[in-house]
Coordinates of C-alpha atoms in Angstrom, one line a residue:
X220 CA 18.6 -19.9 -15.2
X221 CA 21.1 -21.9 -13.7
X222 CA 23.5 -23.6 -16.5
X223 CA 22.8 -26.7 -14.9
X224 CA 19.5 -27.8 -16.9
X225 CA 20.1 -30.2 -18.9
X226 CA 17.0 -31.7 -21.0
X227 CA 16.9 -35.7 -21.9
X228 CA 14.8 -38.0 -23.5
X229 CA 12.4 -39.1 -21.1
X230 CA 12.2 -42.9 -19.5
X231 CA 9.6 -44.8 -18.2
X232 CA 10.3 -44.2 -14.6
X233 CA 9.6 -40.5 -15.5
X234 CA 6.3 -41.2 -16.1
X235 CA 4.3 -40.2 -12.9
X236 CA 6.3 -36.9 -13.0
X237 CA 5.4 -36.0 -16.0
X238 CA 1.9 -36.3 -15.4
X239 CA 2.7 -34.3 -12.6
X240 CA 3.7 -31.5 -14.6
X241 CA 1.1 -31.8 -16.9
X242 CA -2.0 -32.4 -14.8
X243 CA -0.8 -29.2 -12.1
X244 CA -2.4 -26.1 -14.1
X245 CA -6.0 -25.5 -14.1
X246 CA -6.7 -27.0 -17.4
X247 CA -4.6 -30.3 -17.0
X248 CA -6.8 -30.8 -13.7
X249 CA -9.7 -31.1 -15.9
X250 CA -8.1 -33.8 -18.0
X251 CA -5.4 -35.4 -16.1
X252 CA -5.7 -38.3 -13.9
X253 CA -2.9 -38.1 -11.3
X254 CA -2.9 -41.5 -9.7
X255 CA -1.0 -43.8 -7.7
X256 CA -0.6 -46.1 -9.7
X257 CA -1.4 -43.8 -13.1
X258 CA -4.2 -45.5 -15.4
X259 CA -2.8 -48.2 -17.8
X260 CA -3.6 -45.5 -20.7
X261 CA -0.5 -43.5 -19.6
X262 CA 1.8 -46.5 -19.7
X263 CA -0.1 -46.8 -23.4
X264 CA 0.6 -43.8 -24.4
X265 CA 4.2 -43.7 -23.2
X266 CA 5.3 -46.7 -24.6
X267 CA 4.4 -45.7 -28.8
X268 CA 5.6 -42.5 -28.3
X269 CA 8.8 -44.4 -27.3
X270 CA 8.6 -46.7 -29.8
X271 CA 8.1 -44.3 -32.4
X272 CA 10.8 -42.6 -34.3
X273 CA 9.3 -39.8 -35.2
X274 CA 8.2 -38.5 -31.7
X275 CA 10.0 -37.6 -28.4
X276 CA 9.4 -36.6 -24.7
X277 CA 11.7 -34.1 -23.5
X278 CA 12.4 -33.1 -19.8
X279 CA 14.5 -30.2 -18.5
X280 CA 16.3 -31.8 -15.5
X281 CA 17.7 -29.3 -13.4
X282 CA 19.8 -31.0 -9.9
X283 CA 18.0 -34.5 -11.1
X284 CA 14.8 -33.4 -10.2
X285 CA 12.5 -32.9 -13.4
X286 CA 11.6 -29.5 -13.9
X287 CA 10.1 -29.6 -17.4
X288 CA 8.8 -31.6 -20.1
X289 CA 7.8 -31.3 -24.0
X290 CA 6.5 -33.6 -26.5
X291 CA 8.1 -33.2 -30.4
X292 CA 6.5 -34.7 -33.2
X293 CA 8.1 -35.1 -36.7
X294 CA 5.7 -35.2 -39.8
X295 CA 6.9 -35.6 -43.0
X296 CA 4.3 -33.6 -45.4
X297 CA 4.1 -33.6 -49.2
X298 CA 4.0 -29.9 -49.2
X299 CA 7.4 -27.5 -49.3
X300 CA 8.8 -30.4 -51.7
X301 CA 8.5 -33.5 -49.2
X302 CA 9.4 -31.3 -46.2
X303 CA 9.1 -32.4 -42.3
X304 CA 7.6 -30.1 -39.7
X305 CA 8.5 -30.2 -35.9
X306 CA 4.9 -29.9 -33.8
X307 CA 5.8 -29.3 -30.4
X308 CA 2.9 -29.7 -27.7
X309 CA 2.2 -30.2 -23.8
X310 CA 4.7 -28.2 -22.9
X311 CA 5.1 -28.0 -19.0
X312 CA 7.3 -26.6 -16.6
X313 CA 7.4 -27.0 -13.0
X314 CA 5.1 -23.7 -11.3
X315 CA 7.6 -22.4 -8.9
X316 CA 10.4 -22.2 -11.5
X317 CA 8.4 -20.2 -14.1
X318 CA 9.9 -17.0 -15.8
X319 CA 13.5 -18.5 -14.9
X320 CA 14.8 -19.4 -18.5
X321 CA 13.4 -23.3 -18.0
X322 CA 10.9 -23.5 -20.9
X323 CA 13.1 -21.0 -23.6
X324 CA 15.8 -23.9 -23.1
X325 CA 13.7 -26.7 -23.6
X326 CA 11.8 -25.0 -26.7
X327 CA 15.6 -23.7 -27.7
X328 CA 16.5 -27.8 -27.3
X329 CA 13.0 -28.6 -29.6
X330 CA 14.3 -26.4 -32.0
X331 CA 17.6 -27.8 -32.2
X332 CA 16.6 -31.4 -32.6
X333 CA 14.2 -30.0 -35.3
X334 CA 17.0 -28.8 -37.5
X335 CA 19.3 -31.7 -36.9
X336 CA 16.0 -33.6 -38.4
X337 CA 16.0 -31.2 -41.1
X338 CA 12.6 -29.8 -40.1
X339 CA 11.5 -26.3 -42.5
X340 CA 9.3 -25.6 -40.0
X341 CA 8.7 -25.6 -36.4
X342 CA 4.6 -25.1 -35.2
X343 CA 3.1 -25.1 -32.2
X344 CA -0.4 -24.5 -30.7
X345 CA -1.7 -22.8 -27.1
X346 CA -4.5 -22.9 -25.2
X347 CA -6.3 -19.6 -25.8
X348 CA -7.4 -19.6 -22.2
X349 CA -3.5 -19.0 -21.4
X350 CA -2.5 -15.7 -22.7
X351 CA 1.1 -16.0 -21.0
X352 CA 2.1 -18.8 -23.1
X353 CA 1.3 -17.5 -26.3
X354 CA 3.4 -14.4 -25.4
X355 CA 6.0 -17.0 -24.4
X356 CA 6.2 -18.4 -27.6
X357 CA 6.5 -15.3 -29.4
X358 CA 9.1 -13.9 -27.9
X359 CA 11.2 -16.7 -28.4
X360 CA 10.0 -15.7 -32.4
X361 CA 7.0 -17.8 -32.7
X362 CA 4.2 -16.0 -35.1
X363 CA 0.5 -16.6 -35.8
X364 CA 0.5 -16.8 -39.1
X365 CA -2.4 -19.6 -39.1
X366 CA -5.6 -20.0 -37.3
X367 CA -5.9 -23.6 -36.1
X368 CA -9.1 -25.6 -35.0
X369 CA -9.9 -28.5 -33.6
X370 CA -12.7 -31.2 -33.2
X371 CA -12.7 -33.3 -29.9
X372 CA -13.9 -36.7 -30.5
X373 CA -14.7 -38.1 -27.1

């Protein structure tokens, strides 16, 4: 990929892009709602990830046109000693620019923030209805070395 991708925190005129991103696979149709103007939940949303220390909203910015996006969470745990985790999650990039180095240098960013943070560990989960990602994510040395489950509440 072009050196020119940068990645940034994200702003709040980002907002509808990111949705974008996020709502243009066949799994984000089913839970996205791409609007003009987005539901007021969004905005929600947006604004206490913003206001929260321990979480950021990446985007890979390639000739200012938003290509990516990521979400990082820091949790500090009381296993491994007191030790914080990085959880990274709804990761994106744009579906014409897949396969060109976009998402290894946003996760490759993810990872770097992690260790200035002083993360041990940095986890992850995929959708097991999209095989490509999970190969993604381990050649860029992701294992799975737990089973993970979740319970939808609404």
């Amino acid at each position: 990929m072009n050196t020119q991708l940068k990645c940034k925190k994200a702003e709040i005129q980002d907002l509808h892009k990111i949705i974008e991103l996020l709502a243009d696979d066949e799994l984000g149709r089913k839970r996205e709602r791409l609007e003009d103007p987005l539901p007021e939940s969004y905005i929600k949303a947006f604004n206490a990830i913003q206001g929260d220390p321990n979480n950021e909203l990446i985007l890979a910015v390639l000739a200012e046109e938003i290509v990516g996006v990521l979400q990082i969470t820091f949790t500090p745990y009381l296993t491994y000693q007191g030790g914080w985790r990085a959880t990274i999650e709804g990761v994106r990039t744009n579906k014409f620019l897949r396969g060109k180095g976009i998402g290894t240098q946003m996760i490759e960013w993810a990872i770097h923030l992690a260790k200035e943070r002083g993360a041990h560990v940095v986890q992850l989960t995929t959708d097991k209805q999209r095989p490509e990602a999970l190969e993604f994510y381990k050649r860029l040395g992701f294992r799975a070395s737990h089973e993970g489950l979740k319970l939808h509440l609404g």
